[in-house]
């Protein structure tokens, strides 16, 4: 019987070297949120594009998603222990449902145990927070520090190891190294990650660069818990319930609390789609409505 890789504080997938874009990481984190221990081995996971947009404040079209999942499906995860070395791929199948704004994903069976172990490093709030981060490096570093959330600091990571995990450096030297200058690494990766994680998640983090001789050689992250500023999406509920929960939050933010209006909007798919679109446009300032955004939304829906 082959030994099972031990996946504890240093999760095999979190520590893996891979280079996902922000869009791919959004899909990755959303998939983590949908995993259940009692899922069938061939379970299909449905992702509604508008749900991801509502959570992230970013808009992804079908072409971007198709390119993202195609690339994710071709990327390999390497998992190694003392006796075995495994090459794993993410998807068994991805199906886009035309005209429905959703895609269905079936995970490859061998990778599922590693994803469940990774999910255990996160609460529902943390998964929600991870989707809010816009920098792919912030998302990856948030994965990393979340493993150490019960400690004051992470372990010390040699810079070469951290760069390989973030796909900034090819361990085989076949690709050019990114951000070789320490000031570039700080400005383009570390400072952005610290700012976004501290502003948008339950963790306040910082980092210490450590020297060996006269050159910086390693980094260690400090971690402090902070009070979440908003409720998490209830990922443990079915996708439809999570969407309704998110919609209620949006309506409350817009000041739409009258029970008959809330019931009308939640009961109409067209109104719900308009709500998520309107919320996204407000966040991205494509719609200007500083005085009465709720009134403008009701007018768009023909409810005022």
mmCIF file of C-alpha atoms in Angstrom:
data_model
loop_
_atom_site.group_PDB
_atom_site.id
_atom_site.type_symbol
_atom_site.label_atom_id
_atom_site.label_comp_id
_atom_site.label_asym_id
_atom_site.label_seq_id
_atom_site.Cartn_x
_atom_site.Cartn_y
_atom_site.Cartn_z
ATOM 1 C CA UNK A 1 0.000 0.000 0.000
ATOM 2 C CA UNK A 2 1.448 3.373 -1.024
ATOM 3 C CA UNK A 3 2.086 5.817 1.832
ATOM 4 C CA UNK A 4 -0.251 8.798 2.050
ATOM 5 C CA UNK A 5 1.556 12.148 1.918
ATOM 6 C CA UNK A 6 1.303 13.936 5.252
ATOM 7 C CA UNK A 7 -0.544 17.196 4.712
ATOM 8 C CA UNK A 8 -0.584 19.271 7.874
ATOM 9 C CA UNK A 9 0.715 22.783 8.437
ATOM 10 C CA UNK A 10 2.681 22.845 5.201
ATOM 11 C CA UNK A 11 -0.018 21.829 2.771
ATOM 12 C CA UNK A 12 1.266 20.118 -0.351
ATOM 13 C CA UNK A 13 -0.888 22.128 -2.721
ATOM 14 C CA UNK A 14 -0.329 25.447 -0.945
ATOM 15 C CA UNK A 15 3.407 24.868 -1.085
ATOM 16 C CA UNK A 16 3.325 23.765 -4.710
ATOM 17 C CA UNK A 17 4.919 25.825 -7.434
ATOM 18 C CA UNK A 18 2.219 27.098 -9.753
ATOM 19 C CA UNK A 19 1.366 30.366 -11.435
ATOM 20 C CA UNK A 20 -2.376 31.016 -11.453
ATOM 21 C CA UNK A 21 -3.800 34.317 -12.654
ATOM 22 C CA UNK A 22 -6.256 36.273 -10.486
ATOM 23 C CA UNK A 23 -9.138 34.802 -12.515
ATOM 24 C CA UNK A 24 -7.829 31.251 -12.050
ATOM 25 C CA UNK A 25 -7.369 31.775 -8.321
ATOM 26 C CA UNK A 26 -10.939 33.073 -8.068
ATOM 27 C CA UNK A 27 -12.150 29.834 -9.662
ATOM 28 C CA UNK A 28 -9.809 27.820 -7.412
ATOM 29 C CA UNK A 29 -11.003 29.441 -4.171
ATOM 30 C CA UNK A 30 -14.650 29.273 -5.206
ATOM 31 C CA UNK A 31 -14.249 25.552 -5.874
ATOM 32 C CA UNK A 32 -12.720 25.095 -2.426
ATOM 33 C CA UNK A 33 -15.789 26.778 -0.952
ATOM 34 C CA UNK A 34 -18.095 24.251 -2.618
ATOM 35 C CA UNK A 35 -16.317 21.092 -1.396
ATOM 36 C CA UNK A 36 -18.204 18.850 1.043
ATOM 37 C CA UNK A 37 -16.871 15.734 2.764
ATOM 38 C CA UNK A 38 -19.938 13.722 1.736
ATOM 39 C CA UNK A 39 -19.663 14.673 -1.960
ATOM 40 C CA UNK A 40 -19.724 11.794 -4.423
ATOM 41 C CA UNK A 41 -16.365 11.053 -6.094
ATOM 42 C CA UNK A 42 -17.789 12.219 -9.422
ATOM 43 C CA UNK A 43 -19.549 15.273 -7.944
ATOM 44 C CA UNK A 44 -20.118 18.169 -10.329
ATOM 45 C CA UNK A 45 -19.697 21.723 -9.024
ATOM 46 C CA UNK A 46 -21.690 24.530 -10.610
ATOM 47 C CA UNK A 47 -20.156 28.010 -10.692
ATOM 48 C CA UNK A 48 -22.427 30.923 -11.571
ATOM 49 C CA UNK A 49 -20.370 33.678 -13.147
ATOM 50 C CA UNK A 50 -22.463 36.432 -11.557
ATOM 51 C CA UNK A 51 -21.898 34.960 -8.089
ATOM 52 C CA UNK A 52 -18.134 35.144 -8.552
ATOM 53 C CA UNK A 53 -18.443 38.696 -9.909
ATOM 54 C CA UNK A 54 -20.549 39.724 -6.912
ATOM 55 C CA UNK A 55 -18.001 38.307 -4.483
ATOM 56 C CA UNK A 56 -14.894 39.678 -6.171
ATOM 57 C CA UNK A 57 -16.094 42.965 -7.684
ATOM 58 C CA UNK A 58 -14.412 41.908 -10.920
ATOM 59 C CA UNK A 59 -16.079 40.922 -14.159
ATOM 60 C CA UNK A 60 -15.053 37.799 -16.056
ATOM 61 C CA UNK A 61 -16.521 36.940 -19.439
ATOM 62 C CA UNK A 62 -16.926 33.442 -20.871
ATOM 63 C CA UNK A 63 -13.856 33.749 -23.065
ATOM 64 C CA UNK A 64 -11.668 34.662 -20.077
ATOM 65 C CA UNK A 65 -13.098 31.797 -18.056
ATOM 66 C CA UNK A 66 -12.645 29.302 -20.894
ATOM 67 C CA UNK A 67 -9.013 30.331 -21.264
ATOM 68 C CA UNK A 68 -8.547 30.205 -17.480
ATOM 69 C CA UNK A 69 -9.948 26.687 -17.017
ATOM 70 C CA UNK A 70 -8.139 25.395 -20.116
ATOM 71 C CA UNK A 71 -4.836 26.610 -18.685
ATOM 72 C CA UNK A 72 -5.633 25.321 -15.174
ATOM 73 C CA UNK A 73 -6.458 21.915 -16.603
ATOM 74 C CA UNK A 74 -3.076 21.677 -18.279
ATOM 75 C CA UNK A 75 -1.046 22.731 -15.248
ATOM 76 C CA UNK A 76 0.497 20.045 -13.086
ATOM 77 C CA UNK A 77 0.782 19.895 -9.297
ATOM 78 C CA UNK A 78 3.784 18.064 -7.895
ATOM 79 C CA UNK A 79 3.326 16.286 -4.551
ATOM 80 C CA UNK A 80 6.274 14.457 -3.031
ATOM 81 C CA UNK A 81 7.069 12.603 0.170
ATOM 82 C CA UNK A 82 9.932 10.345 1.224
ATOM 83 C CA UNK A 83 8.797 7.438 -0.949
ATOM 84 C CA UNK A 84 6.645 8.803 -3.757
ATOM 85 C CA UNK A 85 6.451 11.612 -6.263
ATOM 86 C CA UNK A 86 3.056 12.374 -7.816
ATOM 87 C CA UNK A 87 1.990 14.486 -10.793
ATOM 88 C CA UNK A 88 -1.602 15.659 -10.404
ATOM 89 C CA UNK A 89 -4.005 17.642 -12.576
ATOM 90 C CA UNK A 90 -7.049 19.612 -11.438
ATOM 91 C CA UNK A 91 -10.000 18.767 -13.679
ATOM 92 C CA UNK A 92 -11.677 15.673 -15.016
ATOM 93 C CA UNK A 93 -14.105 17.763 -17.048
ATOM 94 C CA UNK A 94 -15.334 21.356 -17.453
ATOM 95 C CA UNK A 95 -18.651 22.091 -19.179
ATOM 96 C CA UNK A 96 -19.936 25.559 -20.051
ATOM 97 C CA UNK A 97 -23.748 25.829 -20.115
ATOM 98 C CA UNK A 98 -24.631 28.219 -22.924
ATOM 99 C CA UNK A 99 -27.160 30.896 -22.102
ATOM 100 C CA UNK A 100 -27.162 30.059 -18.372
ATOM 101 C CA UNK A 101 -24.089 32.010 -17.233
ATOM 102 C CA UNK A 102 -22.589 29.040 -15.437
ATOM 103 C CA UNK A 103 -20.046 26.280 -15.796
ATOM 104 C CA UNK A 104 -19.917 22.799 -14.286
ATOM 105 C CA UNK A 105 -16.642 21.334 -13.087
ATOM 106 C CA UNK A 106 -15.753 17.759 -12.228
ATOM 107 C CA UNK A 107 -12.496 17.437 -10.310
ATOM 108 C CA UNK A 108 -9.960 14.728 -11.031
ATOM 109 C CA UNK A 109 -10.323 12.095 -8.301
ATOM 110 C CA UNK A 110 -6.625 11.887 -7.247
ATOM 111 C CA UNK A 111 -6.419 15.592 -6.380
ATOM 112 C CA UNK A 112 -9.585 15.734 -4.256
ATOM 113 C CA UNK A 113 -7.963 14.651 -0.923
ATOM 114 C CA UNK A 114 -5.366 17.399 -1.223
ATOM 115 C CA UNK A 115 -8.039 20.026 -1.888
ATOM 116 C CA UNK A 116 -10.034 18.915 1.162
ATOM 117 C CA UNK A 117 -6.912 19.181 3.297
ATOM 118 C CA UNK A 118 -6.289 22.654 1.917
ATOM 119 C CA UNK A 119 -9.856 23.745 2.629
ATOM 120 C CA UNK A 120 -9.399 22.800 6.300
ATOM 121 C CA UNK A 121 -6.893 25.663 6.578
ATOM 122 C CA UNK A 122 -9.703 28.141 5.856
ATOM 123 C CA UNK A 123 -12.924 29.254 7.462
ATOM 124 C CA UNK A 124 -15.835 30.368 5.297
ATOM 125 C CA UNK A 125 -14.872 33.964 5.993
ATOM 126 C CA UNK A 126 -11.318 33.387 4.841
ATOM 127 C CA UNK A 127 -12.465 31.868 1.558
ATOM 128 C CA UNK A 128 -14.719 34.866 1.053
ATOM 129 C CA UNK A 129 -11.784 37.156 1.833
ATOM 130 C CA UNK A 130 -9.480 35.336 -0.574
ATOM 131 C CA UNK A 131 -11.915 36.077 -3.384
ATOM 132 C CA UNK A 132 -11.809 39.780 -2.499
ATOM 133 C CA UNK A 133 -8.047 40.068 -3.045
ATOM 134 C CA UNK A 134 -7.163 41.368 -6.505
ATOM 135 C CA UNK A 135 -3.415 40.596 -6.590
ATOM 136 C CA UNK A 136 -2.543 36.992 -7.440
ATOM 137 C CA UNK A 137 0.466 37.303 -5.135
ATOM 138 C CA UNK A 138 -1.778 38.522 -2.304
ATOM 139 C CA UNK A 139 -4.043 35.505 -2.831
ATOM 140 C CA UNK A 140 -1.105 33.075 -2.737
ATOM 141 C CA UNK A 141 0.502 34.707 0.305
ATOM 142 C CA UNK A 142 -2.871 34.698 2.065
ATOM 143 C CA UNK A 143 -3.021 30.942 1.418
ATOM 144 C CA UNK A 144 0.413 30.647 2.956
ATOM 145 C CA UNK A 145 -0.114 32.721 6.113
ATOM 146 C CA UNK A 146 -3.549 31.177 6.752
ATOM 147 C CA UNK A 147 -1.759 27.923 7.559
ATOM 148 C CA UNK A 148 -0.115 29.754 10.460
ATOM 149 C CA UNK A 149 -3.186 31.707 11.633
ATOM 150 C CA UNK A 150 -2.929 30.272 15.170
ATOM 151 C CA UNK A 151 0.688 31.421 15.484
ATOM 152 C CA UNK A 152 2.256 34.850 15.728
ATOM 153 C CA UNK A 153 4.583 34.220 12.784
ATOM 154 C CA UNK A 154 5.077 31.871 9.876
ATOM 155 C CA UNK A 155 8.194 29.809 9.551
ATOM 156 C CA UNK A 156 11.135 31.476 7.857
ATOM 157 C CA UNK A 157 11.028 31.037 4.080
ATOM 158 C CA UNK A 158 14.250 31.289 2.077
ATOM 159 C CA UNK A 159 13.633 33.845 -0.665
ATOM 160 C CA UNK A 160 14.468 31.282 -3.331
ATOM 161 C CA UNK A 161 11.767 28.959 -1.968
ATOM 162 C CA UNK A 162 9.159 31.731 -1.767
ATOM 163 C CA UNK A 163 9.963 32.892 -5.290
ATOM 164 C CA UNK A 164 9.581 29.358 -6.606
ATOM 165 C CA UNK A 165 6.211 28.988 -4.877
ATOM 166 C CA UNK A 166 5.027 32.272 -6.431
ATOM 167 C CA UNK A 167 6.399 31.206 -9.809
ATOM 168 C CA UNK A 168 8.866 34.096 -9.822
ATOM 169 C CA UNK A 169 11.829 31.768 -10.198
ATOM 170 C CA UNK A 170 12.259 28.523 -12.117
ATOM 171 C CA UNK A 171 14.130 25.996 -9.934
ATOM 172 C CA UNK A 172 15.670 24.547 -13.111
ATOM 173 C CA UNK A 173 16.803 27.961 -14.326
ATOM 174 C CA UNK A 174 15.066 27.641 -17.702
ATOM 175 C CA UNK A 175 12.963 30.789 -17.244
ATOM 176 C CA UNK A 176 14.157 34.299 -16.333
ATOM 177 C CA UNK A 177 13.754 35.224 -12.676
ATOM 178 C CA UNK A 178 11.266 38.006 -11.937
ATOM 179 C CA UNK A 179 11.880 40.822 -9.452
ATOM 180 C CA UNK A 180 15.509 39.924 -8.758
ATOM 181 C CA UNK A 181 16.075 43.290 -7.088
ATOM 182 C CA UNK A 182 14.834 43.240 -3.483
ATOM 183 C CA UNK A 183 13.189 46.644 -3.916
ATOM 184 C CA UNK A 184 11.169 45.264 -6.850
ATOM 185 C CA UNK A 185 10.117 42.220 -4.818
ATOM 186 C CA UNK A 186 8.978 44.473 -1.986
ATOM 187 C CA UNK A 187 7.079 46.937 -4.187
ATOM 188 C CA UNK A 188 5.510 44.491 -6.662
ATOM 189 C CA UNK A 189 4.789 41.517 -4.403
ATOM 190 C CA UNK A 190 5.287 41.806 -0.637
ATOM 191 C CA UNK A 191 3.988 45.323 0.041
ATOM 192 C CA UNK A 192 0.899 44.810 -2.132
ATOM 193 C CA UNK A 193 0.153 41.474 -0.466
ATOM 194 C CA UNK A 194 0.524 42.923 3.034
ATOM 195 C CA UNK A 195 -1.739 45.863 2.234
ATOM 196 C CA UNK A 196 -4.499 43.822 0.570
ATOM 197 C CA UNK A 197 -4.516 40.980 3.101
ATOM 198 C CA UNK A 198 -4.557 43.427 6.023
ATOM 199 C CA UNK A 199 -7.333 45.546 4.496
ATOM 200 C CA UNK A 200 -9.661 42.836 3.217
ATOM 201 C CA UNK A 201 -9.265 39.760 5.425
ATOM 202 C CA UNK A 202 -9.405 38.633 9.039
ATOM 203 C CA UNK A 203 -5.598 38.704 9.257
ATOM 204 C CA UNK A 204 -3.289 41.661 9.682
ATOM 205 C CA UNK A 205 0.125 40.709 8.389
ATOM 206 C CA UNK A 206 3.568 42.160 7.892
ATOM 207 C CA UNK A 207 6.926 40.736 6.896
ATOM 208 C CA UNK A 208 10.537 40.797 7.983
ATOM 209 C CA UNK A 209 13.356 40.404 5.487
ATOM 210 C CA UNK A 210 16.315 38.559 6.971
ATOM 211 C CA UNK A 211 19.927 38.911 5.904
ATOM 212 C CA UNK A 212 22.680 36.378 5.482
ATOM 213 C CA UNK A 213 25.833 38.400 5.427
ATOM 214 C CA UNK A 214 25.082 41.626 3.548
ATOM 215 C CA UNK A 215 22.311 40.282 1.312
ATOM 216 C CA UNK A 216 18.676 39.521 2.071
ATOM 217 C CA UNK A 217 18.220 35.780 2.173
ATOM 218 C CA UNK A 218 14.831 34.962 3.726
ATOM 219 C CA UNK A 219 11.447 36.327 4.761
ATOM 220 C CA UNK A 220 9.148 35.687 7.701
ATOM 221 C CA UNK A 221 5.550 36.912 7.966
ATOM 222 C CA UNK A 222 4.001 38.159 11.217
ATOM 223 C CA UNK A 223 0.300 37.518 11.782
ATOM 224 C CA UNK A 224 -2.358 39.086 14.009
ATOM 225 C CA UNK A 225 -6.068 38.290 14.053
ATOM 226 C CA UNK A 226 -8.477 41.144 13.420
ATOM 227 C CA UNK A 227 -12.258 41.401 13.540
ATOM 228 C CA UNK A 228 -13.961 40.640 10.215
ATOM 229 C CA UNK A 229 -15.786 43.727 8.954
ATOM 230 C CA UNK A 230 -18.520 41.861 7.085
ATOM 231 C CA UNK A 231 -20.393 38.578 7.228
ATOM 232 C CA UNK A 232 -19.059 35.642 5.256
ATOM 233 C CA UNK A 233 -20.947 34.113 2.390
ATOM 234 C CA UNK A 234 -22.569 30.927 3.780
ATOM 235 C CA UNK A 235 -20.546 28.539 1.616
ATOM 236 C CA UNK A 236 -21.926 25.538 3.482
ATOM 237 C CA UNK A 237 -25.323 26.221 1.916
ATOM 238 C CA UNK A 238 -26.359 25.275 -1.637
ATOM 239 C CA UNK A 239 -25.301 27.677 -4.380
ATOM 240 C CA UNK A 240 -28.841 29.008 -4.767
ATOM 241 C CA UNK A 241 -29.067 29.867 -1.057
ATOM 242 C CA UNK A 242 -25.655 31.542 -1.111
ATOM 243 C CA UNK A 243 -26.748 33.659 -4.074
ATOM 244 C CA UNK A 244 -29.928 34.733 -2.271
ATOM 245 C CA UNK A 245 -27.887 35.539 0.838
ATOM 246 C CA UNK A 246 -25.535 37.711 -1.198
ATOM 247 C CA UNK A 247 -28.491 39.401 -2.892
ATOM 248 C CA UNK A 248 -30.041 40.280 0.483
ATOM 249 C CA UNK A 249 -26.758 41.861 1.544
ATOM 250 C CA UNK A 250 -26.660 43.933 -1.635
ATOM 251 C CA UNK A 251 -30.255 45.083 -1.129
ATOM 252 C CA UNK A 252 -29.527 46.068 2.467
ATOM 253 C CA UNK A 253 -26.471 48.040 1.329
ATOM 254 C CA UNK A 254 -28.668 49.844 -1.218
ATOM 255 C CA UNK A 255 -31.199 50.636 1.505
ATOM 256 C CA UNK A 256 -33.890 48.407 0.009
ATOM 257 C CA UNK A 257 -35.423 46.702 3.044
ATOM 258 C CA UNK A 258 -39.170 46.829 2.398
ATOM 259 C CA UNK A 259 -40.322 43.190 2.593
ATOM 260 C CA UNK A 260 -42.496 43.312 -0.539
ATOM 261 C CA UNK A 261 -39.658 44.777 -2.635
ATOM 262 C CA UNK A 262 -37.127 42.290 -1.281
ATOM 263 C CA UNK A 263 -39.473 39.384 -1.995
ATOM 264 C CA UNK A 264 -40.200 40.665 -5.509
ATOM 265 C CA UNK A 265 -36.515 41.020 -6.384
ATOM 266 C CA UNK A 266 -35.436 37.701 -4.856
ATOM 267 C CA UNK A 267 -38.274 35.909 -6.611
ATOM 268 C CA UNK A 268 -37.392 37.146 -10.101
ATOM 269 C CA UNK A 269 -34.267 35.848 -11.852
ATOM 270 C CA UNK A 270 -34.167 38.906 -14.132
ATOM 271 C CA UNK A 271 -34.217 41.271 -11.135
ATOM 272 C CA UNK A 272 -31.495 39.228 -9.420
ATOM 273 C CA UNK A 273 -29.289 39.404 -12.506
ATOM 274 C CA UNK A 274 -29.853 43.167 -12.656
ATOM 275 C CA UNK A 275 -28.972 43.462 -8.964
ATOM 276 C CA UNK A 276 -25.618 41.711 -9.335
ATOM 277 C CA UNK A 277 -24.831 43.693 -12.487
ATOM 278 C CA UNK A 278 -25.802 46.998 -10.826
ATOM 279 C CA UNK A 279 -23.734 46.211 -7.708
ATOM 280 C CA UNK A 280 -20.717 45.394 -9.834
ATOM 281 C CA UNK A 281 -21.116 48.606 -11.835
ATOM 282 C CA UNK A 282 -21.319 50.630 -8.615
ATOM 283 C CA UNK A 283 -18.132 49.044 -7.294
ATOM 284 C CA UNK A 284 -16.283 49.734 -10.512
ATOM 285 C CA UNK A 285 -17.787 53.247 -10.804
ATOM 286 C CA UNK A 286 -19.368 52.466 -14.163
ATOM 287 C CA UNK A 287 -22.594 53.760 -12.588
ATOM 288 C CA UNK A 288 -22.584 57.029 -10.622
ATOM 289 C CA UNK A 289 -25.260 57.102 -7.946
ATOM 290 C CA UNK A 290 -23.892 58.703 -4.801
ATOM 291 C CA UNK A 291 -27.190 60.139 -3.532
ATOM 292 C CA UNK A 292 -29.728 57.337 -3.947
ATOM 293 C CA UNK A 293 -28.337 54.183 -5.576
ATOM 294 C CA UNK A 294 -31.226 52.095 -4.249
ATOM 295 C CA UNK A 295 -33.751 54.345 -5.935
ATOM 296 C CA UNK A 296 -31.847 54.166 -9.213
ATOM 297 C CA UNK A 297 -31.773 50.373 -9.060
ATOM 298 C CA UNK A 298 -35.522 50.185 -8.428
ATOM 299 C CA UNK A 299 -36.104 52.505 -11.383
ATOM 300 C CA UNK A 300 -33.952 50.286 -13.632
ATOM 301 C CA UNK A 301 -36.053 47.287 -12.546
ATOM 302 C CA UNK A 302 -39.308 49.152 -13.189
ATOM 303 C CA UNK A 303 -40.245 48.918 -9.515
ATOM 304 C CA UNK A 304 -40.423 52.676 -9.021
#
